[in-house]
Each structure stands twice: as structure tokens, then as C-alpha cells.
mmCIF file of C-alpha atoms in Angstrom:
data_model
loop_
_atom_site.group_PDB
_atom_site.id
_atom_site.type_symbol
_atom_site.label_atom_id
_atom_site.label_comp_id
_atom_site.label_asym_id
_atom_site.label_seq_id
_atom_site.Cartn_x
_atom_site.Cartn_y
_atom_site.Cartn_z
ATOM 1 C CA MET A 196 0.457 11.887 8.539
ATOM 2 C CA ASP A 197 -1.776 8.912 8.954
ATOM 3 C CA SER A 198 -0.151 5.584 9.044
ATOM 4 C CA ALA A 199 -1.155 4.026 5.912
ATOM 5 C CA VAL A 200 0.266 6.979 4.028
ATOM 6 C CA ILE A 201 3.730 6.935 5.948
ATOM 7 C CA ALA A 202 3.765 3.194 5.085
ATOM 8 C CA ALA A 203 3.137 3.657 1.330
ATOM 9 C CA GLN A 204 5.731 6.465 1.437
ATOM 10 C CA ASP A 205 8.185 4.338 3.274
ATOM 11 C CA ARG A 206 7.659 1.565 0.577
ATOM 12 C CA ALA A 207 8.643 4.003 -2.292
ATOM 13 C CA GLY A 208 11.513 5.203 -0.089
ATOM 14 C CA SER A 209 10.517 8.935 -0.320
ATOM 15 C CA CYS A 210 8.803 9.820 3.162
ATOM 16 C CA GLU A 211 11.731 10.191 5.310
ATOM 17 C CA SER A 212 13.980 12.105 2.654
ATOM 18 C CA GLU A 213 11.162 14.489 1.890
ATOM 19 C CA LEU A 214 10.726 15.467 5.760
ATOM 20 C CA GLU A 215 14.425 15.795 5.801
ATOM 21 C CA VAL A 216 14.308 18.240 3.120
ATOM 22 C CA LEU A 217 11.489 20.248 4.695
ATOM 23 C CA MET A 218 13.328 20.179 8.290
ATOM 24 C CA GLY A 219 16.532 21.300 6.614
ATOM 25 C CA GLU A 220 14.916 24.469 5.151
ATOM 26 C CA GLY A 221 14.381 25.979 8.723
ATOM 27 C CA PRO A 222 10.754 26.589 10.207
ATOM 28 C CA MET A 223 7.815 26.476 7.310
ATOM 29 C CA ARG A 224 5.367 29.271 8.301
ATOM 30 C CA LEU A 225 1.984 28.632 6.832
ATOM 31 C CA SER A 226 -0.901 30.993 6.188
ATOM 32 C CA VAL A 227 -4.764 29.287 6.337
ATOM 33 C CA SER A 228 -6.975 31.160 4.203
ATOM 34 C CA ARG A 229 -9.823 28.829 4.673
ATOM 35 C CA VAL A 230 -10.751 25.552 7.000
ATOM 36 C CA SER A 231 -13.912 23.380 6.588
ATOM 37 C CA VAL A 232 -14.393 20.595 8.966
ATOM 38 C CA ARG A 233 -16.866 17.463 9.097
ATOM 39 C CA SER A 234 -16.639 15.090 11.828
ATOM 40 C CA ASP A 235 -13.438 13.385 11.098
ATOM 41 C CA LEU A 236 -11.986 15.281 8.307
ATOM 42 C CA ALA A 237 -10.871 18.862 8.007
ATOM 43 C CA THR A 238 -9.503 20.574 5.055
ATOM 44 C CA ALA A 239 -7.422 23.731 5.359
ATOM 45 C CA THR A 240 -6.273 25.827 2.396
ATOM 46 C CA VAL A 241 -2.681 27.032 3.109
ATOM 47 C CA SER A 242 0.283 28.832 1.441
ATOM 48 C CA THR A 243 3.820 29.755 2.418
ATOM 49 C CA ALA A 244 5.773 32.498 1.451
ATOM 50 C CA HIS A 245 6.958 30.293 -1.699
ATOM 51 C CA SER A 246 3.656 28.554 -2.856
ATOM 52 C CA ALA A 247 0.389 29.178 -3.981
ATOM 53 C CA ALA A 248 -2.797 28.252 -1.780
ATOM 54 C CA VAL A 249 -2.730 24.300 -1.459
ATOM 55 C CA PRO A 250 -5.692 22.158 -0.099
ATOM 56 C CA VAL A 251 -4.398 19.964 3.092
ATOM 57 C CA ASP A 252 -6.539 17.324 4.434
ATOM 58 C CA LEU A 253 -6.498 16.524 8.166
ATOM 59 C CA VAL A 254 -7.995 12.935 9.271
ATOM 60 C CA ARG A 255 -9.153 12.862 12.965
ATOM 61 C CA ASP A 256 -7.419 10.009 14.971
ATOM 62 C CA GLY A 257 -8.803 10.139 18.406
ATOM 63 C CA ARG A 258 -7.707 13.437 20.098
ATOM 64 C CA ARG A 259 -5.137 14.286 17.062
ATOM 65 C CA TRP A 260 -5.560 15.297 13.488
ATOM 66 C CA LEU A 261 -3.169 13.748 11.145
ATOM 67 C CA LEU A 262 -1.824 15.489 7.663
ATOM 68 C CA SER A 263 -3.293 13.159 4.695
ATOM 69 C CA PHE A 264 -3.047 13.362 1.117
ATOM 70 C CA SER A 265 -5.412 15.995 -0.345
ATOM 71 C CA GLN A 266 -7.278 15.411 -3.540
ATOM 72 C CA GLY A 267 -5.272 12.180 -3.500
ATOM 73 C CA GLN A 268 -1.695 14.390 -3.865
ATOM 74 C CA ASP A 269 1.049 14.630 -1.059
ATOM 75 C CA PRO A 270 0.704 18.489 -0.146
ATOM 76 C CA LEU A 271 4.294 18.771 0.773
ATOM 77 C CA PRO A 272 6.147 19.007 -2.338
ATOM 78 C CA ALA A 273 3.579 21.957 -3.298
ATOM 79 C CA LEU A 274 4.276 23.814 0.148
ATOM 80 C CA THR A 275 7.871 23.649 -0.243
ATOM 81 C CA SER A 276 8.143 24.568 -3.926
#
């Protein structure tokens, strides 16, 4: 996730606990059905065995791509439900 998102979630006290829940469920397997890329933003449409398709935005940070909020929403809860 990008650092601004992490900082905002840390203030709310939810980022760390959300990731702990995800890690406790074991490896997450994602299926990617679509990817669109612009210079510094990519959007992947992904799903898990338990979720519907969810758009996930990735923001370029140098040579890395960081998970970001997608359409203003945190994608992790949707992927784990």
C-alpha cells in the first residue's frame, strides 16, 4: 500500500489488524481477469475463491507497484469476504 494509505489506516487503528486477519487465513490466491495500465497507475480486476470481481488500483513508486485504494475504497475487505 502507498505510505499515505498506511498512515491513514494506522490513525484509525485498522491497517495492522486487517493485515493480521488476512495473513491468518493463509495464502491468498487471486485470479486476474483484466488489467489496464497508464504510466503510473494500473487497475487489475481480481477475485478470490470467496469474492466477486473487485477493482484493485496499483500506484507506481519507482520500480515498485503499491496497492492503493480502488475507487476510493479499501479493496482488502472485499477480497476476504
